CSV table of C-alpha atoms and ligand atoms in Angstrom, one decimal:
chain,number,residue,atom,x,y,z
A,635,MET,CA,74.9,-6.0,-51.7
A,636,ILE,CA,72.5,-7.6,-51.0
A,637,LEU,CA,71.7,-8.5,-47.8
A,638,GLY,CA,69.8,-11.1,-46.7
A,639,ALA,CA,65.9,-11.9,-46.2
A,640,ILE,CA,64.2,-9.9,-43.3
A,641,ASN,CA,63.2,-12.1,-40.5
A,642,GLY,CA,62.0,-12.3,-36.8
A,643,ILE,CA,64.9,-10.4,-35.3
A,644,ASP,CA,64.1,-7.5,-37.8
A,645,CYS,CA,60.9,-6.9,-37.5
A,646,ILE,CA,61.4,-6.8,-33.6
A,647,ALA,CA,64.3,-4.4,-34.1
A,648,PHE,CA,62.4,-2.4,-36.4
A,649,VAL,CA,59.2,-2.1,-34.0
A,650,LEU,CA,61.6,-0.9,-31.7
A,651,PHE,CA,63.0,1.7,-33.3
A,652,LEU,CA,59.9,2.8,-34.8
A,653,ILE,CA,58.2,3.2,-31.2
A,654,PRO,CA,60.0,5.8,-29.8
A,655,GLN,CA,59.4,8.0,-33.5
A,656,LEU,CA,56.0,6.9,-33.1
A,657,ILE,CA,56.0,8.9,-29.4
A,658,PHE,CA,58.0,11.7,-30.8
A,659,GLN,CA,56.1,12.3,-34.6
A,660,VAL,CA,52.6,11.8,-33.6
A,661,ASP,CA,50.9,14.0,-31.2
A,662,TRP,CA,48.9,11.5,-28.3
A,663,PRO,CA,45.1,11.8,-29.3
A,664,SER,CA,45.9,10.6,-32.7
A,665,LEU,CA,48.6,8.2,-31.4
A,666,PHE,CA,45.6,6.2,-29.0
A,667,SER,CA,42.7,6.3,-31.6
A,668,VAL,CA,45.0,4.3,-33.4
A,669,LEU,CA,46.3,2.3,-30.9
A,670,ILE,CA,42.8,1.6,-29.7
A,671,ARG,CA,41.3,-0.1,-33.5
A,672,VAL,CA,45.2,-2.0,-34.6
A,673,VAL,CA,45.3,-4.5,-30.7
A,674,PRO,CA,41.9,-5.5,-31.4
A,675,PHE,CA,43.2,-6.0,-35.4
A,676,ILE,CA,46.1,-7.6,-34.5
A,677,VAL,CA,44.5,-9.8,-31.4
A,678,PHE,CA,40.9,-11.1,-32.9
A,679,ARG,CA,40.5,-10.6,-36.6
A,680,LEU,CA,44.1,-10.9,-38.5
A,681,PRO,CA,44.1,-14.4,-37.0
A,682,CYS,CA,40.7,-15.4,-37.1
A,683,GLN,CA,40.9,-13.9,-40.9
A,684,LEU,CA,43.7,-15.2,-41.2
A,685,VAL,CA,43.5,-18.7,-40.6
A,686,GLN,CA,39.7,-18.3,-42.0
A,687,GLU,CA,41.1,-17.5,-45.6
A,688,ARG,CA,44.1,-19.7,-45.7
A,689,TYR,CA,43.2,-23.2,-44.1
A,690,PHE,CA,39.2,-23.7,-44.0
A,691,ALA,CA,38.5,-21.4,-47.5
A,692,LYS,CA,38.6,-23.5,-50.6
A,693,GLN,CA,41.3,-22.8,-53.4
A,694,GLU,CA,39.0,-21.5,-55.6
A,695,ASN,CA,37.9,-18.9,-53.0
A,696,GLN,CA,41.2,-18.3,-51.5
A,697,SER,CA,42.6,-15.1,-53.6
A,698,PRO,CA,45.1,-15.7,-55.9
A,699,PHE,CA,47.9,-13.7,-53.8
A,700,THR,CA,47.2,-15.8,-50.7
A,701,ARG,CA,46.7,-19.1,-52.4
A,702,ASN,CA,51.1,-18.6,-53.7
A,703,ALA,CA,52.0,-16.7,-50.5
A,704,SER,CA,54.0,-18.2,-47.3
A,705,LEU,CA,52.5,-17.3,-44.1
A,706,PHE,CA,54.8,-14.7,-43.4
A,707,GLN,CA,53.8,-12.5,-46.5
A,708,ASP,CA,50.3,-13.5,-46.5
A,709,VAL,CA,50.5,-11.9,-42.2
A,710,VAL,CA,52.6,-8.8,-43.6
A,711,ILE,CA,50.3,-8.1,-46.2
A,712,ARG,CA,47.4,-8.3,-44.0
A,713,CYS,CA,48.4,-6.0,-41.8
A,714,VAL,CA,49.7,-3.7,-44.3
A,715,ARG,CA,46.7,-4.0,-46.1
A,716,TYR,CA,44.8,-2.8,-42.5
A,717,ALA,CA,46.6,-0.5,-42.4
A,718,PHE,CA,46.6,1.8,-46.0
A,719,ALA,CA,43.2,1.7,-45.5
A,720,ARG,CA,43.2,2.6,-41.8
A,721,ILE,CA,46.1,4.4,-40.6
A,722,PRO,CA,46.0,8.0,-41.3
A,723,ALA,CA,48.8,8.9,-42.9
A,724,SER,CA,49.8,11.7,-40.8
A,725,VAL,CA,50.8,8.0,-38.2
A,726,GLY,CA,51.8,6.0,-41.5
A,727,ARG,CA,54.7,8.0,-42.5
A,728,VAL,CA,56.2,7.5,-39.5
A,729,PHE,CA,57.2,3.6,-40.3
A,730,PHE,CA,58.6,5.1,-43.7
A,731,SER,CA,60.6,8.1,-42.5
A,732,LYS,CA,64.1,8.0,-42.6
A,733,GLY,CA,64.2,8.3,-38.6
A,734,VAL,CA,63.3,4.5,-38.0
A,735,ALA,CA,64.4,3.6,-41.7
A,736,LEU,CA,67.9,4.4,-41.4
A,737,PRO,CA,68.3,3.0,-38.3
A,738,PHE,CA,66.8,-0.5,-38.9
A,739,PHE,CA,69.4,-0.2,-42.3
A,740,ARG,CA,72.3,-0.2,-40.1
A,741,PHE,CA,70.8,-2.5,-38.4
A,742,ARG,CA,70.5,-4.4,-41.1
A,743,LEU,CA,74.0,-4.7,-42.3
A,744,LEU,CA,75.2,-5.1,-38.3
A,745,ARG,CA,73.3,-8.2,-37.8
A,746,HIS,CA,75.2,-9.2,-42.0
A,747,GLY,CA,78.2,-8.6,-40.6
A,748,TYR,CA,79.0,-5.1,-41.8
A,749,ILE,CA,79.9,-2.1,-39.0
A,750,ARG,CA,79.0,0.1,-41.5
A,751,SER,CA,78.0,0.2,-46.1
A,752,PRO,CA,79.8,-1.5,-48.2
A,753,ILE,CA,78.5,1.2,-50.9
A,754,TYR,CA,78.5,4.9,-50.4
A,755,TYR,CA,76.0,6.8,-49.8
A,756,LYS,CA,75.1,10.6,-48.6
A,757,ASP,CA,72.0,13.5,-48.9
A,758,ILE,CA,72.6,16.1,-50.8
A,759,ILE,CA,71.1,19.3,-51.1
A,760,ARG,CA,71.3,21.6,-54.7
A,761,ASN,CA,69.1,23.7,-56.4
A,762,GLY,CA,65.9,22.7,-55.3
A,763,ALA,CA,67.0,19.1,-55.4
A,764,ARG,CA,67.2,17.1,-53.0
A,765,GLY,CA,67.8,13.4,-52.1
A,766,LEU,CA,69.9,9.9,-51.4
A,767,TRP,CA,73.4,9.3,-54.2
A,768,ILE,CA,74.6,6.0,-53.5
A,769,ILE,CA,78.0,4.6,-56.1
A,770,GLU,CA,79.8,2.4,-55.6
A,771,ASP,CA,82.5,4.5,-56.0
A,772,PRO,CA,82.1,7.9,-55.6
A,773,ASN,CA,85.3,9.3,-56.7
A,774,THR,CA,84.8,8.0,-60.4
A,775,GLU,CA,82.5,9.0,-62.5
A,776,PRO,CA,79.2,7.0,-63.4
A,777,ASP,CA,79.2,4.7,-66.0
A,778,ILE,CA,75.2,4.8,-65.3
A,779,ILE,CA,73.0,6.9,-63.2
A,780,ILE,CA,69.2,5.5,-61.6
A,781,TYR,CA,66.9,8.5,-60.8
A,782,TYR,CA,64.5,7.1,-58.8
A,783,ALA,CA,61.2,8.4,-57.1
A,784,HIS,CA,59.9,6.7,-54.2
A,785,GLY,CA,56.5,5.6,-53.8
A,786,GLY,CA,54.1,5.9,-50.9
A,787,GLY,CA,50.9,7.5,-52.0
A,788,PHE,CA,52.2,10.6,-52.1
A,789,SER,CA,52.0,10.9,-48.2
A,790,MET,CA,54.4,8.6,-46.7
A,791,GLY,CA,57.7,7.3,-47.7
A,792,SER,CA,61.4,8.3,-48.0
A,793,ALA,CA,64.3,8.1,-50.0
A,794,TYR,CA,66.2,5.6,-46.9
A,795,PHE,CA,63.0,3.2,-47.1
A,796,TYR,CA,64.3,2.1,-50.3
A,797,VAL,CA,67.9,2.0,-49.3
A,798,GLU,CA,68.5,-1.3,-49.4
A,799,PHE,CA,66.1,-2.6,-52.1
A,800,LEU,CA,68.4,0.3,-54.1
A,801,MET,CA,71.9,-1.3,-53.0
A,802,ALA,CA,70.8,-4.1,-54.3
A,803,TRP,CA,69.8,-2.9,-58.2
A,804,LEU,CA,72.9,-1.2,-58.1
A,805,THR,CA,75.0,-4.8,-57.1
A,806,ARG,CA,72.6,-6.5,-59.7
A,807,LEU,CA,74.3,-3.6,-62.4
A,808,LYS,CA,77.6,-4.3,-61.2
A,809,GLU,CA,77.1,-7.8,-61.3
A,810,SER,CA,76.2,-7.1,-65.0
A,811,GLY,CA,79.4,-5.6,-65.6
A,812,PHE,CA,78.5,-2.1,-64.9
A,813,SER,CA,82.1,-0.5,-63.6
A,814,ASN,CA,80.8,2.6,-61.0
A,815,PRO,CA,76.6,2.3,-61.1
A,816,ALA,CA,74.8,5.3,-59.0
A,817,VAL,CA,71.5,5.5,-57.8
A,818,PHE,CA,70.3,9.4,-57.1
A,819,ALA,CA,67.0,8.4,-54.3
A,820,LEU,CA,64.8,11.7,-55.0
A,821,GLU,CA,63.4,13.2,-51.8
A,822,TYR,CA,60.5,15.4,-52.0
A,823,THR,CA,58.0,16.7,-50.1
A,824,LEU,CA,54.5,15.0,-49.1
A,825,VAL,CA,51.1,16.0,-49.1
A,826,PRO,CA,49.1,17.3,-47.1
A,827,ASP,CA,52.4,19.4,-46.2
A,828,ALA,CA,52.2,20.6,-49.6
A,829,GLN,CA,50.5,19.8,-53.3
A,830,TRP,CA,51.5,19.8,-56.9
A,831,PRO,CA,53.6,21.2,-58.3
A,832,THR,CA,55.9,21.1,-55.8
A,833,GLN,CA,56.3,17.9,-56.0
A,834,PHE,CA,56.9,17.6,-59.6
A,835,ASN,CA,58.9,21.0,-59.8
A,836,GLU,CA,60.8,18.6,-57.0
A,837,THR,CA,61.3,15.7,-60.0
A,838,ARG,CA,62.2,17.9,-62.6
A,839,ALA,CA,64.8,19.9,-60.4
A,840,GLY,CA,66.7,16.3,-59.4
A,841,TYR,CA,67.2,15.6,-62.8
A,842,LYS,CA,68.3,19.0,-63.3
A,843,PHE,CA,70.8,18.5,-61.1
A,844,LEU,CA,72.3,15.1,-62.2
A,845,ARG,CA,72.3,16.3,-66.2
A,846,GLU,CA,73.9,19.5,-64.9
A,847,ALA,CA,76.7,17.0,-62.3
A,848,PHE,CA,77.5,15.4,-64.6
A,849,GLY,CA,77.5,17.5,-68.4
A,850,ASP,CA,75.8,17.3,-71.7
A,851,GLY,CA,75.4,13.9,-73.4
A,852,SER,CA,75.3,12.6,-69.3
A,853,ALA,CA,70.8,12.0,-69.5
A,854,ALA,CA,71.7,8.8,-71.6
A,855,LYS,CA,73.0,7.3,-68.8
A,856,ILE,CA,70.2,8.2,-66.7
A,857,CYS,CA,67.4,5.2,-66.6
A,858,VAL,CA,64.5,7.3,-65.0
A,859,SER,CA,62.6,5.1,-62.5
A,860,GLY,CA,59.6,5.4,-59.3
A,861,ASP,CA,57.4,2.7,-58.0
A,862,SER,CA,54.0,3.9,-57.0
A,863,ALA,CA,53.0,7.9,-56.8
A,864,GLY,CA,56.8,7.9,-57.4
A,865,ALA,CA,56.8,6.5,-61.0
A,866,THR,CA,53.2,9.1,-61.6
A,867,LEU,CA,56.0,11.8,-61.0
A,868,VAL,CA,58.6,9.8,-62.9
A,869,LEU,CA,56.0,10.4,-65.5
A,870,SER,CA,54.7,13.6,-64.9
A,871,MET,CA,57.7,14.5,-65.7
A,872,LEU,CA,58.6,12.5,-69.3
A,873,LEU,CA,55.5,14.3,-70.4
A,874,GLN,CA,55.9,18.3,-69.6
A,875,PRO,CA,59.3,18.8,-70.1
A,876,GLY,CA,58.8,22.1,-70.0
A,877,GLU,CA,60.8,24.9,-72.0
A,878,LEU,CA,63.1,21.8,-73.4
A,879,GLU,CA,60.0,20.5,-75.5
A,880,LYS,CA,60.2,24.2,-76.5
A,881,ASN,CA,63.4,24.1,-77.9
A,882,PRO,CA,64.1,20.1,-80.4
A,883,GLN,CA,67.7,20.6,-80.8
A,884,PHE,CA,68.2,20.4,-77.0
A,885,GLN,CA,65.4,17.9,-76.3
A,886,SER,CA,67.4,14.8,-78.0
A,887,LEU,CA,70.7,16.1,-75.8
A,888,HIS,CA,68.3,15.9,-72.6
A,889,ARG,CA,66.5,13.0,-73.0
A,890,PRO,CA,67.0,10.1,-70.3
A,891,GLY,CA,68.4,6.3,-71.5
A,892,LEU,CA,65.1,5.0,-70.9
A,893,ALA,CA,62.1,5.0,-68.3
A,894,ILE,CA,61.3,1.6,-65.7
A,895,LEU,CA,58.0,1.9,-64.0
A,896,LEU,CA,56.9,0.0,-61.3
A,897,SER,CA,53.3,-0.3,-59.9
A,898,PRO,CA,52.5,3.3,-62.0
A,899,TRP,CA,48.9,5.1,-60.4
A,900,THR,CA,48.6,6.4,-63.7
A,901,HIS,CA,45.1,6.9,-63.4
A,902,LEU,CA,45.2,9.1,-60.1
A,903,VAL,CA,41.1,9.2,-59.0
A,904,SER,CA,39.7,7.2,-61.3
A,905,GLU,CA,36.6,4.7,-61.7
A,906,LEU,CA,39.9,2.2,-63.4
A,907,ASN,CA,41.2,1.9,-59.7
A,908,LYS,CA,39.2,-1.1,-58.4
A,909,ASN,CA,40.1,-2.9,-55.0
A,910,THR,CA,41.0,-6.7,-54.6
A,911,PRO,CA,41.1,-9.2,-52.5
A,912,SER,CA,45.0,-9.9,-53.1
A,913,ASP,CA,46.3,-6.2,-53.1
A,914,TYR,CA,46.8,-4.2,-49.7
A,915,LEU,CA,46.1,-0.7,-51.6
A,916,ASP,CA,42.8,0.7,-50.6
A,917,ARG,CA,41.1,2.8,-53.6
A,918,ASP,CA,39.6,5.0,-50.7
A,919,SER,CA,42.6,6.2,-49.1
A,920,LEU,CA,44.2,6.5,-52.3
A,921,HIS,CA,41.1,8.8,-54.3
A,922,LEU,CA,41.8,10.7,-50.7
A,923,TYR,CA,46.0,11.2,-51.4
A,924,ALA,CA,45.0,12.2,-54.4
A,925,LYS,CA,42.5,14.9,-53.6
A,926,GLN,CA,45.5,16.0,-51.1
A,927,TYR,CA,48.0,16.0,-54.2
A,928,ALA,CA,46.0,17.7,-56.3
A,929,GLY,CA,42.8,18.3,-55.9
A,930,GLN,CA,40.1,18.0,-58.6
A,931,ALA,CA,42.8,18.2,-61.5
A,932,THR,CA,43.3,14.5,-60.5
A,933,MET,CA,40.4,13.5,-62.9
A,934,THR,CA,41.6,15.4,-65.9
A,935,ASP,CA,44.7,17.0,-65.8
A,936,ALA,CA,47.2,14.3,-68.2
A,937,VAL,CA,50.3,15.3,-66.9
A,938,ILE,CA,49.2,14.6,-63.2
A,939,SER,CA,47.3,12.0,-64.2
A,940,PRO,CA,49.8,11.0,-66.6
A,941,GLY,CA,47.4,7.3,-67.8
A,942,LEU,CA,45.5,10.0,-69.1
A,943,ASN,CA,47.4,11.0,-71.9
A,944,THR,CA,46.8,8.9,-75.1
A,945,ASP,CA,49.2,10.4,-78.0
A,946,ARG,CA,52.0,11.7,-76.5
A,947,TRP,CA,53.8,8.6,-75.5
A,948,LYS,CA,56.3,8.6,-78.7
A,949,GLN,CA,57.5,11.8,-78.3
A,950,ALA,CA,57.7,11.9,-74.4
A,951,SER,CA,59.7,8.1,-75.1
A,952,PRO,CA,63.7,8.3,-73.4
A,953,LEU,CA,65.6,7.1,-76.0
A,954,ASN,CA,65.6,3.2,-75.3
A,955,GLY,CA,61.8,3.5,-74.6
A,956,TYR,CA,59.3,2.3,-71.5
A,957,LEU,CA,59.2,-1.0,-69.4
A,958,VAL,CA,56.1,-1.5,-67.2
A,959,VAL,CA,56.1,-3.7,-64.5
A,960,TYR,CA,53.5,-4.5,-62.3
A,961,GLY,CA,51.1,-6.8,-60.3
A,962,ALA,CA,48.1,-9.1,-62.5
A,963,GLU,CA,46.5,-8.8,-59.3
A,964,GLU,CA,47.0,-5.2,-57.9
A,965,VAL,CA,44.4,-2.7,-57.6
A,966,PHE,CA,46.4,-0.2,-60.5
A,967,GLN,CA,46.0,-3.1,-63.3
A,968,PRO,CA,43.2,-1.8,-65.3
A,969,GLY,CA,44.6,1.6,-65.4
A,970,ILE,CA,48.5,0.2,-66.0
A,971,SER,CA,47.0,-2.1,-68.9
A,972,GLU,CA,45.2,0.7,-70.5
A,973,MET,CA,48.8,2.9,-70.1
A,974,VAL,CA,50.2,0.5,-71.8
A,975,HIS,CA,48.0,0.2,-74.5
A,976,HIS,CA,48.1,3.8,-75.1
A,977,MET,CA,51.6,4.3,-75.5
A,978,LYS,CA,52.0,1.3,-78.0
A,979,LYS,CA,49.2,2.5,-79.7
A,980,ASP,CA,51.0,5.9,-80.5
A,981,GLY,CA,54.4,4.1,-81.6
A,982,ALA,CA,56.3,3.8,-78.6
A,983,VAL,CA,58.9,1.2,-77.8
A,984,VAL,CA,57.4,-0.1,-74.4
A,985,LYS,CA,57.7,-3.5,-73.4
A,986,ALA,CA,54.7,-4.7,-70.2
A,987,SER,CA,55.6,-7.3,-67.6
A,988,GLU,CA,52.7,-8.8,-65.7
A,989,LEU,CA,53.2,-10.2,-62.6
A,990,GLU,CA,50.9,-13.7,-62.1
A,991,ALA,CA,49.7,-13.5,-58.2
A,992,GLY,CA,51.5,-10.4,-58.2
A,993,ILE,CA,50.1,-7.1,-55.8
A,994,HIS,CA,51.8,-3.6,-55.6
A,995,ALA,CA,55.3,-2.5,-56.2
A,996,TRP,CA,55.6,-6.8,-56.0
A,997,PRO,CA,59.7,-6.0,-57.0
A,998,VAL,CA,60.0,-4.1,-54.0
A,999,VAL,CA,57.9,-5.8,-51.2
A,1000,SER,CA,59.2,-9.1,-52.7
A,1001,LEU,CA,62.6,-8.1,-51.9
A,1002,PHE,CA,61.6,-8.0,-48.1
A,1003,LEU,CA,59.5,-10.8,-47.8
A,1004,GLY,CA,61.0,-13.2,-50.3
A,1005,GLU,CA,61.5,-16.6,-49.2
A,1006,THR,CA,64.6,-17.5,-51.4
A,1007,ARG,CA,66.5,-15.0,-53.9
A,1008,GLU,CA,65.7,-16.2,-56.8
A,1009,GLU,CA,61.5,-14.5,-55.4
A,1010,ARG,CA,63.6,-11.6,-54.1
A,1011,LEU,CA,65.4,-11.2,-56.6
A,1012,GLN,CA,62.7,-11.6,-59.6
A,1013,GLY,CA,61.8,-8.0,-59.7
A,1014,LEU,CA,65.2,-6.6,-59.6
A,1015,ASP,CA,66.7,-9.2,-62.6
A,1016,ILE,CA,63.7,-8.1,-65.0
A,1017,MET,CA,64.2,-4.4,-64.5
A,1018,THR,CA,68.8,-5.3,-65.1
A,1019,ASP,CA,67.4,-7.3,-68.4
A,1020,PHE,CA,66.3,-4.3,-69.6
A,1021,ILE,CA,68.7,-1.8,-69.0
A,1022,MET,CA,70.9,-4.4,-70.5
A,1023,SER,CA,69.5,-5.2,-73.5
A,1024,SER,CA,69.9,-1.7,-74.2
A,1025,SER,CA,72.1,1.2,-75.3
A,1026,LEU,CA,73.1,2.1,-72.1
A,1027,ALA,CA,75.1,-1.0,-72.0
A,1028,SER,CA,76.6,-0.3,-74.7
A,1029,SER,CA,79.5,1.2,-72.9
A,1030,ILE,CA,80.3,-2.1,-71.1
A,1031,GLY,CA,81.2,-3.5,-74.2
A,1032,LYS,CA,83.8,-0.8,-75.4
A,1033,ARG,CA,85.7,-1.5,-72.1
A,1034,LYS,CA,86.2,-5.0,-72.3
B,1538,NAG,C1,56.9,25.7,-59.8
B,1538,NAG,O1,57.2,25.7,-61.3
B,1538,NAG,C2,57.2,26.8,-62.3
B,1538,NAG,C3,58.2,26.9,-63.0
B,1538,NAG,O2,59.5,27.4,-63.0
B,1538,NAG,C4,57.2,27.6,-61.4
B,1538,NAG,O3,56.5,29.0,-62.0
B,1538,NAG,C5,56.8,27.7,-59.9
B,1538,NAG,O4,56.5,28.9,-59.4
B,1538,NAG,C6,57.2,26.2,-59.2
B,1538,NAG,N1,56.1,26.4,-58.2
B,1538,NAG,C7,56.6,25.6,-56.8
B,1538,NAG,C8,55.1,25.6,-55.4
B,1538,NAG,O5,57.5,25.0,-56.6
B,1539,NAG,C1,54.5,-17.1,-57.3
B,1539,NAG,O1,55.1,-16.4,-56.5
B,1539,NAG,C2,56.6,-16.8,-57.4
B,1539,NAG,C3,56.7,-15.7,-56.9
B,1539,NAG,O2,56.8,-14.7,-56.9
B,1539,NAG,C4,56.2,-16.4,-58.4
B,1539,NAG,O3,57.7,-16.7,-59.2
B,1539,NAG,C5,55.3,-17.5,-59.1
B,1539,NAG,O4,55.3,-17.6,-60.6
B,1539,NAG,C6,54.1,-17.4,-58.8
B,1539,NAG,N1,53.3,-18.7,-58.9
B,1539,NAG,C7,52.0,-18.5,-59.8
B,1539,NAG,C8,51.0,-19.5,-59.7
B,1539,NAG,O5,51.7,-17.5,-59.6
């Protein structure tokens, strides 16, 4: 099931679902201080900036993203950029919370004629593992499992915000020949409610839950994945398999089949993170969240900041290696390039896919903001093709 692109009616519905949650979850003084800043931005600054940069600036002075984006994409990304830099995460997190994302998903289903989701989904809480289980047929064993950790700077985001993206990915896997693909979308505690190692422990608990639920040998069927801070958690997990590392016999048994990392936040606090005119991330906000996550250790610890790792990439590698997808214009581009360089130098199997004029987490964002079906699925197709070229797809050949 791949729903159509977001339209104006969806935007109105989103705002209607958002308002009660804001009133309910945010205290009045914070809400008021956000409102008095947002209203002048939307009424005055945004339209001026947009007209000036989009219609009056010379092409060579436009940002690569603006040059390539539709009007709708440009407006949304400008709003997100403003919000990321100026709105505190305590308010921002409401936008991506289950309380807004789930009714919005249900609304999108209804708008497309589905009374209920044609793909099964269910919350799971077990042995410290919390997440959203999404599967074609809940009564049959999955033949591939995507273990997904969402992004949002450790301070925002929820599995439900990604449910449509993950179901679209699942649908592409099904169309590619898998008979019963599944996704486990991790739900982890956000900062500042908890800090390192809580999120790291939760990430490992989710993986352990999957391995134990599907028995020995199931790890090879697991593709670990995530975007932004979620991809960071996945990399930290790979670089620190903990007790497994002490027992090399079991290590290969417990290795995931592969890793697909979307715009990983490789260096949590670093000079490598530089604001760009195209991207919507903001270096100062990122560094604030990183410090809430792990304090000074973000600058020195090569598990917490996986990009600092130079020599354990091959040892930590999933059975089929890594795919890293990122945008040429994003804040994390320099850090990601450096990490990919170290991965290759260390002898790991890694495929890097740099999207031209791309901004942060574009495979996720473009599914919602893309105009054509091709543009919307561009990222998911790169991810699915990588899986199809790996040993995870070998079961398909055998069945046919
Ligand atoms: C994280 O896991 C480690 C190792 O299992 C444990 O010692 C530690 O107490 C856990 N910390 C948190 C905050 O969950
Ligand atoms: C513009 O964006 C589309 C969709 O993301 C992409 O396919 C295309 O390569 C981009 N073109 C340029 C010139 O950046």
